[in-house]
Short mmCIF file of C-alpha atoms in Angstrom, two decimals:
data_model
loop_
_atom_site.label_atom_id
_atom_site.label_comp_id
_atom_site.label_asym_id
_atom_site.label_seq_id
_atom_site.Cartn_x
_atom_site.Cartn_y
_atom_site.Cartn_z
CA UNK A 1 -0.03 0.11 0.00
CA UNK A 2 1.16 3.53 -0.81
CA UNK A 3 2.62 5.12 2.40
CA UNK A 4 0.71 8.35 1.96
CA UNK A 5 -2.60 6.34 1.62
CA UNK A 6 -1.72 4.30 4.67
CA UNK A 7 -0.98 7.43 6.70
CA UNK A 8 -4.36 8.96 5.62
CA UNK A 9 -6.26 5.90 6.70
CA UNK A 10 -4.36 5.63 9.99
CA UNK A 11 -5.28 9.26 10.82
CA UNK A 12 -8.86 8.68 9.73
CA UNK A 13 -9.30 5.66 11.89
CA UNK A 14 -7.86 7.21 15.02
CA UNK A 15 -9.60 10.46 14.53
CA UNK A 16 -13.05 9.06 14.32
CA UNK A 17 -13.28 8.52 18.03
CA UNK A 18 -14.54 11.39 20.18
CA UNK A 19 -11.39 11.82 22.27
CA UNK A 20 -9.19 12.51 19.24
CA UNK A 21 -11.63 15.05 17.86
CA UNK A 22 -11.86 16.82 21.25
CA UNK A 23 -8.08 16.94 21.45
CA UNK A 24 -7.74 18.39 18.05
CA UNK A 25 -10.26 21.19 18.86
CA UNK A 26 -8.69 21.94 22.29
CA UNK A 27 -5.18 22.41 20.57
CA UNK A 28 -6.41 25.03 18.14
CA UNK A 29 -5.37 28.64 19.04
CA UNK A 30 -8.74 29.95 17.82
CA UNK A 31 -12.17 28.53 17.69
CA UNK A 32 -15.15 29.77 15.73
CA UNK A 33 -18.95 30.19 16.30
CA UNK A 34 -21.70 32.26 14.97
CA UNK A 35 -20.77 35.83 15.33
CA UNK A 36 -22.45 37.93 18.06
CA UNK A 37 -23.57 41.45 17.50
CA UNK A 38 -20.39 43.53 17.12
CA UNK A 39 -18.33 40.26 17.11
CA UNK A 40 -16.32 38.37 14.62
CA UNK A 41 -17.27 34.84 15.68
CA UNK A 42 -13.58 34.17 16.41
CA UNK A 43 -12.88 33.08 19.87
CA UNK A 44 -9.63 33.28 21.93
CA UNK A 45 -9.37 31.66 25.32
CA UNK A 46 -13.06 31.91 25.72
CA UNK A 47 -13.44 35.56 24.61
CA UNK A 48 -15.02 36.42 21.25
CA UNK A 49 -12.94 38.91 19.43
CA UNK A 50 -14.87 42.17 18.64
CA UNK A 51 -15.10 43.91 15.22
CA UNK A 52 -12.63 46.69 14.62
CA UNK A 53 -13.84 50.24 14.88
CA UNK A 54 -12.93 51.88 11.57
CA UNK A 55 -11.07 55.15 11.09
CA UNK A 56 -14.55 56.64 10.12
CA UNK A 57 -15.05 56.72 13.92
CA UNK A 58 -12.27 59.40 14.37
CA UNK A 59 -14.74 62.06 15.58
CA UNK A 60 -15.74 59.75 18.49
CA UNK A 61 -12.02 59.39 19.36
CA UNK A 62 -11.61 63.09 19.38
CA UNK A 63 -14.71 64.10 21.21
CA UNK A 64 -14.43 66.99 23.60
CA UNK A 65 -15.95 65.15 26.59
CA UNK A 66 -13.42 62.34 26.41
CA UNK A 67 -11.19 63.93 28.96
CA UNK A 68 -14.09 64.17 31.53
CA UNK A 69 -15.34 60.64 30.77
CA UNK A 70 -12.04 58.80 30.75
CA UNK A 71 -9.65 60.86 32.88
CA UNK A 72 -6.97 61.21 30.11
CA UNK A 73 -4.78 63.54 32.22
CA UNK A 74 -4.56 60.97 34.99
CA UNK A 75 -3.78 58.24 32.55
CA UNK A 76 -0.97 60.18 31.05
CA UNK A 77 0.43 61.27 34.39
CA UNK A 78 0.77 57.69 35.48
CA UNK A 79 2.58 56.34 32.43
CA UNK A 80 5.72 54.40 33.40
CA UNK A 81 8.03 56.56 31.12
CA UNK A 82 10.66 59.26 31.25
CA UNK A 83 11.94 61.77 28.66
CA UNK A 84 14.10 59.16 26.94
CA UNK A 85 11.39 56.38 26.63
CA UNK A 86 10.49 54.76 23.33
CA UNK A 87 6.78 54.13 23.17
CA UNK A 88 4.64 52.11 20.76
CA UNK A 89 0.96 53.27 20.36
CA UNK A 90 -0.67 50.27 18.83
CA UNK A 91 -3.94 50.94 17.31
CA UNK A 92 -3.13 54.71 17.31
CA UNK A 93 -6.17 55.72 15.35
CA UNK A 94 -6.29 59.44 15.18
CA UNK A 95 -3.27 59.79 17.36
CA UNK A 96 -5.26 61.06 20.30
CA UNK A 97 -2.78 59.50 22.78
CA UNK A 98 0.19 59.65 20.45
CA UNK A 99 0.14 63.47 20.20
CA UNK A 100 -0.21 63.80 23.99
CA UNK A 101 2.54 61.38 24.79
CA UNK A 102 5.10 62.75 22.33
CA UNK A 103 5.94 65.85 24.45
CA UNK A 104 6.58 63.63 27.46
CA UNK A 105 9.29 61.77 25.71
CA UNK A 106 11.21 64.81 24.27
CA UNK A 107 14.42 62.80 23.95
CA UNK A 108 12.69 59.57 22.93
CA UNK A 109 10.06 58.67 20.32
CA UNK A 110 6.52 57.43 19.79
CA UNK A 111 5.79 54.74 17.17
CA UNK A 112 2.15 55.25 16.09
CA UNK A 113 1.01 51.99 14.68
CA UNK A 114 -2.29 51.22 12.91
CA UNK A 115 -3.41 48.67 10.44
CA UNK A 116 -5.61 51.28 8.56
CA UNK A 117 -3.80 53.24 5.92
CA UNK A 118 -6.11 56.18 6.35
CA UNK A 119 -5.15 56.45 10.13
CA UNK A 120 -1.31 56.25 9.28
CA UNK A 121 -1.65 58.93 6.55
CA UNK A 122 -3.60 61.21 9.02
CA UNK A 123 -0.99 60.79 11.67
CA UNK A 124 1.87 61.57 9.15
CA UNK A 125 0.12 64.74 8.09
CA UNK A 126 -0.82 65.84 11.58
CA UNK A 127 2.64 65.17 13.08
CA UNK A 128 4.24 67.43 10.44
CA UNK A 129 1.48 70.17 11.26
CA UNK A 130 2.43 69.93 14.92
CA UNK A 131 6.10 69.76 14.30
CA UNK A 132 6.43 66.55 16.30
CA UNK A 133 9.48 64.99 14.75
CA UNK A 134 9.58 62.18 17.42
CA UNK A 135 6.29 60.64 16.09
CA UNK A 136 6.92 57.73 13.75
CA UNK A 137 3.85 56.53 11.94
CA UNK A 138 3.93 52.80 11.11
CA UNK A 139 1.60 50.65 9.02
CA UNK A 140 1.11 47.45 11.00
CA UNK A 141 -0.51 44.19 10.14
CA UNK A 142 -3.06 42.01 12.02
CA UNK A 143 -0.27 39.77 13.21
CA UNK A 144 2.63 42.22 13.82
CA UNK A 145 3.07 46.00 14.71
CA UNK A 146 6.30 45.96 12.55
CA UNK A 147 8.48 47.28 15.30
CA UNK A 148 12.31 46.84 15.67
CA UNK A 149 13.27 44.17 18.13
CA UNK A 150 14.30 45.02 21.64
CA UNK A 151 13.75 48.75 21.36
CA UNK A 152 10.53 49.51 23.04
CA UNK A 153 10.13 50.62 26.63
CA UNK A 154 6.27 50.80 26.64
CA UNK A 155 3.58 49.35 24.45
CA UNK A 156 0.20 51.09 25.04
CA UNK A 157 -3.05 49.90 23.60
CA UNK A 158 -6.01 52.04 24.48
CA UNK A 159 -9.27 50.26 23.97
CA UNK A 160 -7.51 48.19 21.21
CA UNK A 161 -6.49 44.83 22.57
CA UNK A 162 -10.03 43.39 22.51
CA UNK A 163 -10.07 44.12 18.70
CA UNK A 164 -6.89 42.29 17.67
CA UNK A 165 -7.75 39.63 15.18
CA UNK A 166 -4.59 37.68 16.22
CA UNK A 167 -3.91 38.28 19.80
CA UNK A 168 -1.52 35.43 20.17
CA UNK A 169 0.60 36.40 17.21
CA UNK A 170 0.53 40.14 18.13
CA UNK A 171 1.62 39.49 21.67
CA UNK A 172 4.50 37.30 20.38
CA UNK A 173 5.64 40.17 18.19
CA UNK A 174 5.34 42.59 21.01
CA UNK A 175 7.40 40.36 23.29
CA UNK A 176 10.20 40.56 20.76
CA UNK A 177 9.98 44.23 20.38
CA UNK A 178 10.12 45.00 24.13
CA UNK A 179 13.28 45.65 25.98
CA UNK A 180 13.96 43.01 28.84
CA UNK A 181 12.26 45.40 31.29
CA UNK A 182 9.69 46.77 28.81
CA UNK A 183 5.99 46.94 29.66
CA UNK A 184 2.59 46.71 28.12
CA UNK A 185 -0.15 48.99 29.18
CA UNK A 186 -3.85 48.02 28.40
CA UNK A 187 -6.55 50.52 28.86
CA UNK A 188 -9.85 48.63 28.47
CA UNK A 189 -13.38 49.53 29.45
CA UNK A 190 -14.21 47.55 32.53
CA UNK A 191 -16.17 44.41 31.58
CA UNK A 192 -17.11 43.76 35.13
CA UNK A 193 -19.32 46.89 35.27
CA UNK A 194 -22.66 46.59 33.33
CA UNK A 195 -23.41 50.26 33.97
CA UNK A 196 -20.61 51.37 31.59
CA UNK A 197 -22.42 52.15 28.42
CA UNK A 198 -20.00 50.49 26.00
CA UNK A 199 -20.88 47.44 23.86
CA UNK A 200 -20.06 44.27 25.77
CA UNK A 201 -17.54 42.91 23.27
CA UNK A 202 -15.73 46.24 23.43
CA UNK A 203 -15.05 45.79 27.20
CA UNK A 204 -12.82 43.42 29.07
CA UNK A 205 -12.51 42.11 32.56
CA UNK A 206 -9.22 42.13 34.43
CA UNK A 207 -9.48 38.36 34.87
CA UNK A 208 -9.70 37.79 31.08
CA UNK A 209 -6.85 40.20 30.30
CA UNK A 210 -4.57 38.49 32.86
CA UNK A 211 -5.55 35.07 31.42
CA UNK A 212 -4.59 36.01 27.83
CA UNK A 213 -1.47 37.88 28.69
CA UNK A 214 -0.18 35.12 31.04
CA UNK A 215 -0.65 32.62 28.28
CA UNK A 216 1.78 34.66 26.14
CA UNK A 217 4.57 35.16 28.70
CA UNK A 218 3.42 38.38 30.53
CA UNK A 219 2.43 38.95 34.16
CA UNK A 220 0.35 41.72 35.70
CA UNK A 221 2.50 44.10 37.91
CA UNK A 222 0.17 47.00 38.39
CA UNK A 223 -3.62 47.56 38.35
CA UNK A 224 -4.24 51.25 38.50
CA UNK A 225 -7.67 51.76 39.93
CA UNK A 226 -7.75 55.55 39.24
CA UNK A 227 -9.63 55.79 36.00
CA UNK A 228 -13.47 56.16 36.03
CA UNK A 229 -14.49 53.64 33.43
CA UNK A 230 -11.33 51.85 32.27
CA UNK A 231 -8.79 49.34 33.56
CA UNK A 232 -5.19 50.55 33.70
CA UNK A 233 -3.34 47.23 33.50
CA UNK A 234 0.55 47.16 33.37
CA UNK A 235 2.22 43.91 32.30
CA UNK A 236 5.83 42.91 32.10
CA UNK A 237 7.61 39.82 30.78
CA UNK A 238 7.27 37.00 33.23
CA UNK A 239 10.45 35.58 34.80
#
């Protein structure tokens, strides 16, 4: 019998039993189901990944009441950075955080990463208008922020992580981009609080965030409880 045919038959025989099928499913990084409202139907570690908010939603990102609602000044004040830090703002969008962080790292730089070309083009134009030479726009992909290895002090994702289409692959790329003592900061609307008027799939619980980051080599080192509606979760590479 041809070896390839024999190998196919062997796999077919063994994988017709329930235990083999269950093992195959459990070993998959992602599973799939019927998509929920605002969801993709793609599931990672028990969480359905949400749809991405397009750059057409720029006006919502730049709304005047955002400071009052989210406590932006307090978030910036507590960033674990100094003047020389190199920051990566993943999912930068309109650059709302990028352009507020850039003056804080006057001797460093801010990589402004987005997977949407319109966002990257906007940030390029806006950084020239503002004269912020330390802002570096980068077109990323769904699996990588396209950052140099071992250069980044802080990766920040503001209401972005829950939208990553490939969280495992992205976290792997971020791990490589961070310095040994580099950090990840996740700002996510509090999934534990039903009173926060954000669509459920666009919120995350601290427990779920810890679960996913731990699975990719990170540990929670700080939970800032000073923001009104968002988690302020700082992760480092686990020992």
